[in-house]
Coordinates of C-alpha atoms in Angstrom, one line a residue:
Chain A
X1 CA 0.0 0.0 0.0
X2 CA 2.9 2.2 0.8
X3 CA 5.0 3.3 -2.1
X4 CA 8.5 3.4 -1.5
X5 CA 10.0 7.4 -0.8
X6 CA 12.0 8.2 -4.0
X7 CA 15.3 9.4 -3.0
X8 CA 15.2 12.8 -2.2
X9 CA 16.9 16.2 -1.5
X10 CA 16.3 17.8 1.3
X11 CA 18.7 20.8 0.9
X12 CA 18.4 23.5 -1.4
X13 CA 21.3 23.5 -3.1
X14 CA 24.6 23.6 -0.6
X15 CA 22.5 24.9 2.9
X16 CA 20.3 23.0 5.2
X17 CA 17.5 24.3 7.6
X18 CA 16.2 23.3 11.0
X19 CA 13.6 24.8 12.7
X20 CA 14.0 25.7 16.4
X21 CA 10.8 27.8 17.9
X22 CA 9.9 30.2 16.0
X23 CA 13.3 30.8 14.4
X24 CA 15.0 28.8 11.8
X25 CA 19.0 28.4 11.5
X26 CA 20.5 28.0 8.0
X27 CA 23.8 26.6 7.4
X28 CA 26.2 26.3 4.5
X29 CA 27.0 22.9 4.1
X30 CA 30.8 23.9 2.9
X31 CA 31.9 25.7 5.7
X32 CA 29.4 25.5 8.6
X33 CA 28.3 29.1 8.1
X34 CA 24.9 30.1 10.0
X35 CA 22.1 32.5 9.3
X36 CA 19.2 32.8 11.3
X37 CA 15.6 34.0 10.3
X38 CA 14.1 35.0 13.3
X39 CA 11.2 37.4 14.0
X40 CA 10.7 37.6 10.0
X41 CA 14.1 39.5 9.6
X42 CA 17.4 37.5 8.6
X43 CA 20.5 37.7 11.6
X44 CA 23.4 36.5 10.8
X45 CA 25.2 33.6 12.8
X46 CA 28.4 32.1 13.4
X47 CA 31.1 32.7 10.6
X48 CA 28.7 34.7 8.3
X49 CA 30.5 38.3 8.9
X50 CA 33.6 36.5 7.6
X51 CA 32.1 34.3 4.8
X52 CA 32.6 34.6 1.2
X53 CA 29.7 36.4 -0.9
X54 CA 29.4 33.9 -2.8
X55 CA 28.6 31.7 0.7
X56 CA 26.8 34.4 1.9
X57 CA 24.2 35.4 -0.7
X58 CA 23.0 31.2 -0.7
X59 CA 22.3 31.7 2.6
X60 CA 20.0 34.7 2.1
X61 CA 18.5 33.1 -1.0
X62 CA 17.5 30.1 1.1
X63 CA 16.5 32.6 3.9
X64 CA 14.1 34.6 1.7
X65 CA 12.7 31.4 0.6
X66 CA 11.4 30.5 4.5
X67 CA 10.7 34.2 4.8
X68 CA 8.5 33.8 2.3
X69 CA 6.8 30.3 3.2
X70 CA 6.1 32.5 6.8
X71 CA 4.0 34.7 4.1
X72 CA 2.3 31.5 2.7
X73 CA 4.4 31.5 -0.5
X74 CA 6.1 28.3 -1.5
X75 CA 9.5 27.9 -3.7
X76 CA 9.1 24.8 -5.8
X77 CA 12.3 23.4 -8.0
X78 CA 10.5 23.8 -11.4
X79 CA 10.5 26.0 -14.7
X80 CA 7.6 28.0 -14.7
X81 CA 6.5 29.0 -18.6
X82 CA 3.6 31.4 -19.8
X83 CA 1.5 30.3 -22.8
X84 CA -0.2 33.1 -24.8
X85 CA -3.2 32.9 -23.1
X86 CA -1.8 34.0 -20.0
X87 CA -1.5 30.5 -18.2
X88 CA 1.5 29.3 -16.5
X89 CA 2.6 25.6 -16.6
X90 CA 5.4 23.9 -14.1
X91 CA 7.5 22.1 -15.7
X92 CA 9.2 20.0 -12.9
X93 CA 11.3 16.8 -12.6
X94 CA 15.0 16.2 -11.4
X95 CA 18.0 18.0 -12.2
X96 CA 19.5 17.0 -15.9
X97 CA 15.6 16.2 -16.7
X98 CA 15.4 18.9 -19.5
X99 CA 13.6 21.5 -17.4
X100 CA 15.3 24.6 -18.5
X101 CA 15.8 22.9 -22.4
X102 CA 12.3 22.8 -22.5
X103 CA 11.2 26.3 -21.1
X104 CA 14.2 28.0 -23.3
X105 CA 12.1 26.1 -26.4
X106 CA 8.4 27.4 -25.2
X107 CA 10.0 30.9 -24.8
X108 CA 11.6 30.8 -28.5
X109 CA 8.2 30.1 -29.3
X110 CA 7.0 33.2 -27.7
X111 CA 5.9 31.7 -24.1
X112 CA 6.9 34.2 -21.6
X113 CA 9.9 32.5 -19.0
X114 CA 8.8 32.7 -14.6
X115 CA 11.3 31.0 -13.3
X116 CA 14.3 28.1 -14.7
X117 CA 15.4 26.7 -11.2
X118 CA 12.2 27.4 -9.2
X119 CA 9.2 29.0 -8.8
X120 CA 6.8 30.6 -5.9
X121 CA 3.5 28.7 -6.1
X122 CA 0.8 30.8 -3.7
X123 CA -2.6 29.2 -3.4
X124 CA -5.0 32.1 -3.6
X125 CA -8.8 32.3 -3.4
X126 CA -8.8 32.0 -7.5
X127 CA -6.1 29.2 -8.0
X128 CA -2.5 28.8 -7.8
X129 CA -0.6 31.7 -8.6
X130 CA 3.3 31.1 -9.6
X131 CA 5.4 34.2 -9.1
X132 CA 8.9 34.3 -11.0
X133 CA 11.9 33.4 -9.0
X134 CA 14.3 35.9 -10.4
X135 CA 18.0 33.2 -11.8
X136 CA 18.8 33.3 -15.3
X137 CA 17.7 31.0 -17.7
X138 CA 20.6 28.4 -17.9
X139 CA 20.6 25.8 -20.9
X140 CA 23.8 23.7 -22.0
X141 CA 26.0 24.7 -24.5
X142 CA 25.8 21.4 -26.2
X143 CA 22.4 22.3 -27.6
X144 CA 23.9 25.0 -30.5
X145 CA 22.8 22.5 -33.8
X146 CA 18.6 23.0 -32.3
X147 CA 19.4 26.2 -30.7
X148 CA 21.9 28.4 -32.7
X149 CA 22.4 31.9 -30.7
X150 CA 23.5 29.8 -27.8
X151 CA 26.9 29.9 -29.7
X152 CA 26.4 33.9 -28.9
X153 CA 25.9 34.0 -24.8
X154 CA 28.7 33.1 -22.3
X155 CA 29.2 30.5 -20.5
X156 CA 28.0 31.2 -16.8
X157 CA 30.6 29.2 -14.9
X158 CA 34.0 27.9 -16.5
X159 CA 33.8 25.1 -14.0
X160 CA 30.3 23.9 -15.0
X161 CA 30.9 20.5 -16.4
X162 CA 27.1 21.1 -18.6
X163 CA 28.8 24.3 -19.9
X164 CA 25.6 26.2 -19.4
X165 CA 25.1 29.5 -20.5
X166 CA 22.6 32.3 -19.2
X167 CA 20.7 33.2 -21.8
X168 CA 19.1 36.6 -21.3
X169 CA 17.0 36.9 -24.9
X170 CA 13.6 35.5 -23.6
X171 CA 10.9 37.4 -22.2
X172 CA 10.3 37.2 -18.5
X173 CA 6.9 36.8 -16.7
X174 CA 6.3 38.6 -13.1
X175 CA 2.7 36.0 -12.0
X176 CA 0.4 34.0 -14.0
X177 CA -2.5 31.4 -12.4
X178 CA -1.4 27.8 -12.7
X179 CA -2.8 26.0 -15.4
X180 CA -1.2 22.5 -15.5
X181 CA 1.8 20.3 -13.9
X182 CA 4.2 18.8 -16.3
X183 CA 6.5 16.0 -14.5
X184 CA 9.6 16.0 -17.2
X185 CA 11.3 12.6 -17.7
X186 CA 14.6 12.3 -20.0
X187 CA 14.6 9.5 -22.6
X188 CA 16.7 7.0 -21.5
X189 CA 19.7 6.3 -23.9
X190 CA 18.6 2.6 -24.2
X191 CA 15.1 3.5 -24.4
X192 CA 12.6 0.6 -26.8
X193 CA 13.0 2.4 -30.5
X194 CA 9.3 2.2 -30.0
X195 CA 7.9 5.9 -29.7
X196 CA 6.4 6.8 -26.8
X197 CA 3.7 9.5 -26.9
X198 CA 5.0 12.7 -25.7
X199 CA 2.6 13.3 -23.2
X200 CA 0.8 11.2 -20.6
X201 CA -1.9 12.3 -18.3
X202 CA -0.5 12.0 -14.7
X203 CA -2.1 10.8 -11.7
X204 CA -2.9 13.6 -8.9
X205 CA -1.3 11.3 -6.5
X206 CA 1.9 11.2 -9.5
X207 CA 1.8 14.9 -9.4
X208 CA 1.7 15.4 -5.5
X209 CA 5.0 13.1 -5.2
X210 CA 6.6 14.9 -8.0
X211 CA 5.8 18.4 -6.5
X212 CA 6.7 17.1 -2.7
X213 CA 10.2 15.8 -4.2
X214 CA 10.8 19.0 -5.9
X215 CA 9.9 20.9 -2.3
X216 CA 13.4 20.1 -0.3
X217 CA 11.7 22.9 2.4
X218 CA 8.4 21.5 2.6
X219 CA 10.6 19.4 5.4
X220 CA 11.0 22.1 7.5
X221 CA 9.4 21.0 10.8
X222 CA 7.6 24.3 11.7
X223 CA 3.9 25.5 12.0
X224 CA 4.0 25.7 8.2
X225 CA 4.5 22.5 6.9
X226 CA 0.8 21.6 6.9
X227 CA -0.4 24.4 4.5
X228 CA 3.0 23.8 2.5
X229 CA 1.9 20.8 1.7
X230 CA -1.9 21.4 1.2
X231 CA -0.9 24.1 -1.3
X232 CA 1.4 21.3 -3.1
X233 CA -1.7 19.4 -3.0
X234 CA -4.2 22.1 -4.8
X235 CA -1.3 22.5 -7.6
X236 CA -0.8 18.4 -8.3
X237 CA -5.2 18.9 -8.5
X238 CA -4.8 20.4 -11.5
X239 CA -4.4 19.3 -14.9
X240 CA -0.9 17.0 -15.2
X241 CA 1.1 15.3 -17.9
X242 CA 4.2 13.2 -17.8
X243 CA 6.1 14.8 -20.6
X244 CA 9.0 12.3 -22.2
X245 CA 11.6 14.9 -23.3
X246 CA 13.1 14.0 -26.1
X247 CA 14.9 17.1 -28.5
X248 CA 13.3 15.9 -31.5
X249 CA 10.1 17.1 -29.8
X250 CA 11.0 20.6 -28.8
X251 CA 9.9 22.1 -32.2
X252 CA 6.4 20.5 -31.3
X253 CA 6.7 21.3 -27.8
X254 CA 4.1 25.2 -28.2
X255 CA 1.5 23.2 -30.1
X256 CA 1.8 19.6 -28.0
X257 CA 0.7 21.7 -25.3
X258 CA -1.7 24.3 -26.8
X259 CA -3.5 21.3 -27.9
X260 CA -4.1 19.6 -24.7
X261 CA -4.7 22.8 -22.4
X262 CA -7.6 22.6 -20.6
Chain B
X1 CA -5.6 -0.6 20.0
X2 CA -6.1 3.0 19.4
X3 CA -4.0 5.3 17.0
X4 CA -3.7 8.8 16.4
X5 CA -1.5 10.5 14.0
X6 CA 1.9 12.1 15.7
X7 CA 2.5 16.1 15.5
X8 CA 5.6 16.0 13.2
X9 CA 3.8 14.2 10.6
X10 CA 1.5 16.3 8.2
X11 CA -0.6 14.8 5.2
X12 CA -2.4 15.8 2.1
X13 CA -5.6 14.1 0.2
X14 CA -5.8 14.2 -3.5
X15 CA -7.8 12.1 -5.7
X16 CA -6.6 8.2 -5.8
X17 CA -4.7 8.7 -2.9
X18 CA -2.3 10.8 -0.6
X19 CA 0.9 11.6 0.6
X20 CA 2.2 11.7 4.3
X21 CA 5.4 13.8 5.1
X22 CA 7.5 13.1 8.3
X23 CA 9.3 15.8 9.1
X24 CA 11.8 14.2 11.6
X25 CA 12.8 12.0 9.1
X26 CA 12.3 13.9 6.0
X27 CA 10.9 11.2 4.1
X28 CA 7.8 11.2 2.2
X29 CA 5.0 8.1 1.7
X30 CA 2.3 7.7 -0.7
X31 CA -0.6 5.4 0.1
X32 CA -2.9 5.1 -2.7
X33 CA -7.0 4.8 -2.5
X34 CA -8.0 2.1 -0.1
X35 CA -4.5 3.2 2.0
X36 CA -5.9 6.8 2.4
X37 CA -9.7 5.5 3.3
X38 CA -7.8 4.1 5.9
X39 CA -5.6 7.1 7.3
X40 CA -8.1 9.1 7.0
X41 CA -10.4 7.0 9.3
X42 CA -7.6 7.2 11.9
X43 CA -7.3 10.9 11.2
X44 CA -11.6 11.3 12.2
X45 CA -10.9 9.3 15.1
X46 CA -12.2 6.4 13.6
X47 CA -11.6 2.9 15.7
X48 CA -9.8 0.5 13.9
X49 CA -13.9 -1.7 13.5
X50 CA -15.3 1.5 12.7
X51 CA -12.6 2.0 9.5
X52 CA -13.4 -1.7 8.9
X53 CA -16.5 -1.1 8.6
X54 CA -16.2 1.8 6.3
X55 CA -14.0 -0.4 4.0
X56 CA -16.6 -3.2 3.6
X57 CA -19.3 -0.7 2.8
X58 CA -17.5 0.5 -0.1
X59 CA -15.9 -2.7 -1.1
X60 CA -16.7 -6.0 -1.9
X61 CA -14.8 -7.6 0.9
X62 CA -15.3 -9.4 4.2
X63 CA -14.9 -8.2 7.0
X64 CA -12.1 -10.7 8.3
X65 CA -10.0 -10.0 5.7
X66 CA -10.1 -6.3 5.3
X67 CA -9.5 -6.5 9.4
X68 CA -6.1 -8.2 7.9
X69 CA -5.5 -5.5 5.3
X70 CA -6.2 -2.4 8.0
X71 CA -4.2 -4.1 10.8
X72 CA -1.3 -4.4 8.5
X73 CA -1.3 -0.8 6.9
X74 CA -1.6 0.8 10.5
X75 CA 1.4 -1.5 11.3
X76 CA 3.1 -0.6 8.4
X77 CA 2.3 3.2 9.1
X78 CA 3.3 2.7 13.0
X79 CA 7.1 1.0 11.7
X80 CA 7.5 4.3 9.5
X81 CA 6.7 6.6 12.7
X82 CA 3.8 7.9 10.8
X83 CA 1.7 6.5 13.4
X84 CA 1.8 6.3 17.0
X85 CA -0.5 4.8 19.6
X86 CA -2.8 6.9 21.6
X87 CA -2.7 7.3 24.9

């Protein structure tokens, strides 16, 4: 009756979080540096005066993301796209999945881009709404033949073995209401030659465990996990697909979609 | 034996099913339909013959063995620390 828990994360990137009270202590997994959110306002702890930025400014990301949970928003690790008619889709799965390949496609077809590496979902009394997550739009280098201007941007860190590159030509989106849950699965390499439809209409349940896996702070053992998790649970109501990515596809991808919104 | 659900475990209901998140553990569970029918009897306050009976009304099973099916899920649930016995 139980399904076995899919390996998770529970980090977001390289910091943890523990609740204690009312506060919550954040630490940098590299070096042990602590920042606090306490009373809604973010104190720095032990090392953090001394830390490098780049240490420093994960930290406060991370700490803005409980601030906001306190506020009933909820960072999920998804794309968030905008279709023409003003609708925003999650595209979520894990990392190498084909997230941010597949939102840099929609917005080349003119979808507007919320978020690459997450989202904010916040249930409100009309739906979900999904509020950009201000990163740059990362997609690997290794995708110039579909996508040619990548050869034009910069890649974003030298040491990135996916040679990713920001790419800042696509048009950003500031909120949209959530109109369906995409759970992205990479063809496997030794996948049947037999074509597999590109969509699949996902379970609720499917779309919950997808959405809870991609939520590394719906953890967080504080007075908000209950409604963290309801508000997980309105998104995976709505409409959801299993999309098999697969790059042949992402010329289709605008219409595939179009076709089967609700 | 009476159960009740323990305070660092929080759960959500969608259709065909649900998902219970320990929070000291950080893991995650799904129980599907006839799994959830279940938790959420224990989460009404439901004693374990009064989720049996529930079951049998909606199901086309007797009571004995859906008695077998419940007692193992809320053992199941109890081994995970999603469950705990009330006092």
């Amino acid at each position: 009756v139980i399904a076995p828990p899919p390996a998770g994360r529970w980090v977001w990137g390289r910091v943890s979080a523990e609740a204690r009270d009312e506060s919550t202590r954040l630490v940098h997994l590299c070096s042990g540096v602590e920042l606090y959110v306490r009373g809604g306002r973010l104190r720095p702890g032990t090392g953090y005066a001394a830390a490098a930025g780049a240490e420093r400014r994960e930290l406060a990301r991370a700490g803005a993301i409980v601030r906001l949970r306190r506020h009933g928003k909820y960072l999920v690790h998804a794309s968030g796209v905008v279709d023409s008619r003003r609708r925003a889709w999650l595209l979520t799965g894990d990392s190498g999945a084909g997230k941010s390949t597949l939102a840099f496609s929609l917005a080349r077809a003119g979808w507007g881009v919320l978020g690459d590496d997450g989202v904010v979902l916040e249930p409100s009394a009309g739906g979900i709404l999904v509020h950009a997550w201000r990163a740059p739009l990362m997609v690997s280098r290794a995708l110039r033949p579909q996508f040619p201007e990548l050869g034009e941007e910069h890649v974003h860190d030298r040491e990135d073995p996916r040679e990713r590159v920001a790419v800042t030509s696509v048009t950003r989106a500031s909120r949209a209401l959530l109109s369906g849950v995409l759970l992205v699965h990479r063809r496997p390499a030794d996948a049947s030659p037999v074509p597999i439809p590109a969509l699949t209409r996902a379970r609720p349940l499917e779309a919950l465990s997808a959405l809870v896996r991609q939520s590394p702070w719906v953890s967080l053992d504080d007075a908000h996990a209950s409604a963290h998790l309801l508000a997980l649970g309105r998104a995976a109501a709505l409409p959801a697909w299993h999309l098999h990515n697969e790059p042949a596809r992402l010329a289709d991808l605008d219409a595939l979609l179009q076709a089967v919104a609700p | 034996v009476s159960w009740k659900i323990p305070d660092d475990v929080v759960s959500t209901v969608v259709e065909g099913g649900a998902v219970l998140l320990n929070l000291t553990s950080k893991r995650y569970f799904s129980l599907n339909e006839t799994g959830c029918m279940i938790w959420e009897g224990v989460r009404d306050g439901l004693s374990r013959e009064g989720i049996v009976a529930a079951l049998v009304e909606r199901h086309e099973v007797s009571p004995e063995t859906c008695r077998i099916a419940v007692d193992r899920l809320l053992s199941d649930l109890a081994s995970r620390q999603l469950l705990g016995h009330a006092s």
